Tab-separated table of C-alpha atoms in Angstrom:
chain	number	residue	atom	x	y	z
A	58	MET	CA	105.466	96.857	88.513
A	59	ARG	CA	108.863	97.694	90.242
A	60	VAL	CA	108.764	100.633	92.805
A	61	GLU	CA	111.695	102.476	94.194
A	62	LEU	CA	111.217	103.861	97.578
A	63	ALA	CA	112.970	107.215	98.924
A	64	ASP	CA	114.752	104.838	101.386
A	65	GLY	CA	116.411	102.787	98.590
A	66	GLU	CA	114.298	99.747	98.852
A	67	LEU	CA	113.435	98.499	95.628
A	68	LEU	CA	109.611	96.366	95.343
A	69	GLU	CA	108.509	94.406	93.079
A	70	ILE	CA	104.430	94.715	93.523
A	71	ARG	CA	101.100	93.812	92.050
A	72	LEU	CA	99.301	96.992	92.143
A	73	HIS	CA	95.658	96.902	93.587
A	74	GLU	CA	94.572	100.540	93.806
A	75	LEU	CA	95.865	104.259	93.354
A	76	THR	CA	94.156	106.590	96.411
A	77	VAL	CA	94.546	110.069	94.813
A	78	CYS	CA	93.094	113.221	95.949
A	79	ALA	CA	92.681	116.607	94.682
A	80	LYS	CA	96.159	118.162	95.721
A	81	PRO	CA	98.924	115.771	97.087
A	82	GLU	CA	97.877	114.979	100.772
A	83	PRO	CA	99.340	112.213	103.168
A	84	CYS	CA	96.588	109.579	102.168
A	85	CYS	CA	97.356	109.823	98.631
A	86	GLY	CA	99.222	106.311	97.636
A	87	ILE	CA	99.201	103.071	96.402
A	88	THR	CA	97.756	99.734	97.842
A	89	TYR	CA	99.466	96.547	96.399
A	90	SER	CA	100.648	93.019	97.079
A	91	LEU	CA	104.358	92.516	97.703
A	92	LEU	CA	105.993	90.006	95.175
A	93	SER	CA	109.604	90.903	96.331
A	94	THR	CA	111.942	93.320	98.151
A	95	ASN	CA	115.564	93.887	98.048
A	96	ARG	CA	115.894	94.161	101.818
A	97	LEU	CA	116.843	91.392	104.000
A	98	GLY	CA	114.739	91.114	106.909
A	99	ALA	CA	112.513	93.757	105.489
A	100	LYS	CA	109.247	94.821	107.634
A	101	ARG	CA	107.027	93.827	104.713
A	102	ASP	CA	106.301	90.170	103.949
A	103	LYS	CA	106.048	88.440	100.590
A	104	GLY	CA	102.660	87.994	99.739
A	105	GLY	CA	101.296	90.758	102.107
A	106	VAL	CA	99.153	93.677	101.237
A	107	TYR	CA	100.550	96.952	102.200
A	108	TRP	CA	99.673	101.008	101.352
A	109	THR	CA	102.625	103.214	100.804
A	110	GLY	CA	101.992	107.128	100.218
A	111	PHE	CA	103.225	108.820	97.096
A	112	GLY	CA	105.996	110.990	99.268
A	113	GLU	CA	107.754	107.915	99.861
A	114	ILE	CA	108.102	106.759	95.947
A	115	GLU	CA	111.069	107.672	94.189
A	116	LYS	CA	110.754	105.922	90.899
A	117	PHE	CA	108.614	103.207	89.447
A	118	GLN	CA	108.131	101.081	86.292
A	119	VAL	CA	105.381	98.974	84.903
A	120	LEU	CA	106.737	95.374	83.890
A	121	GLY	CA	105.712	92.738	81.492
A	122	ASP	CA	102.737	93.270	79.135
């Protein structure tokens, strides 16, 4: 999956989990393994597992099959 964040960072990820609430809350988001990022010196390490809130996500695209 490809994800564009509000700050312009582009991530390619393997999605693990969606955290969904009845109404948008700060705890709603995605848990994923990072495959790649367009940022040099990014705060996320390739292969690491991270959580990002839906409010930080601008766009996403499903890749592959």
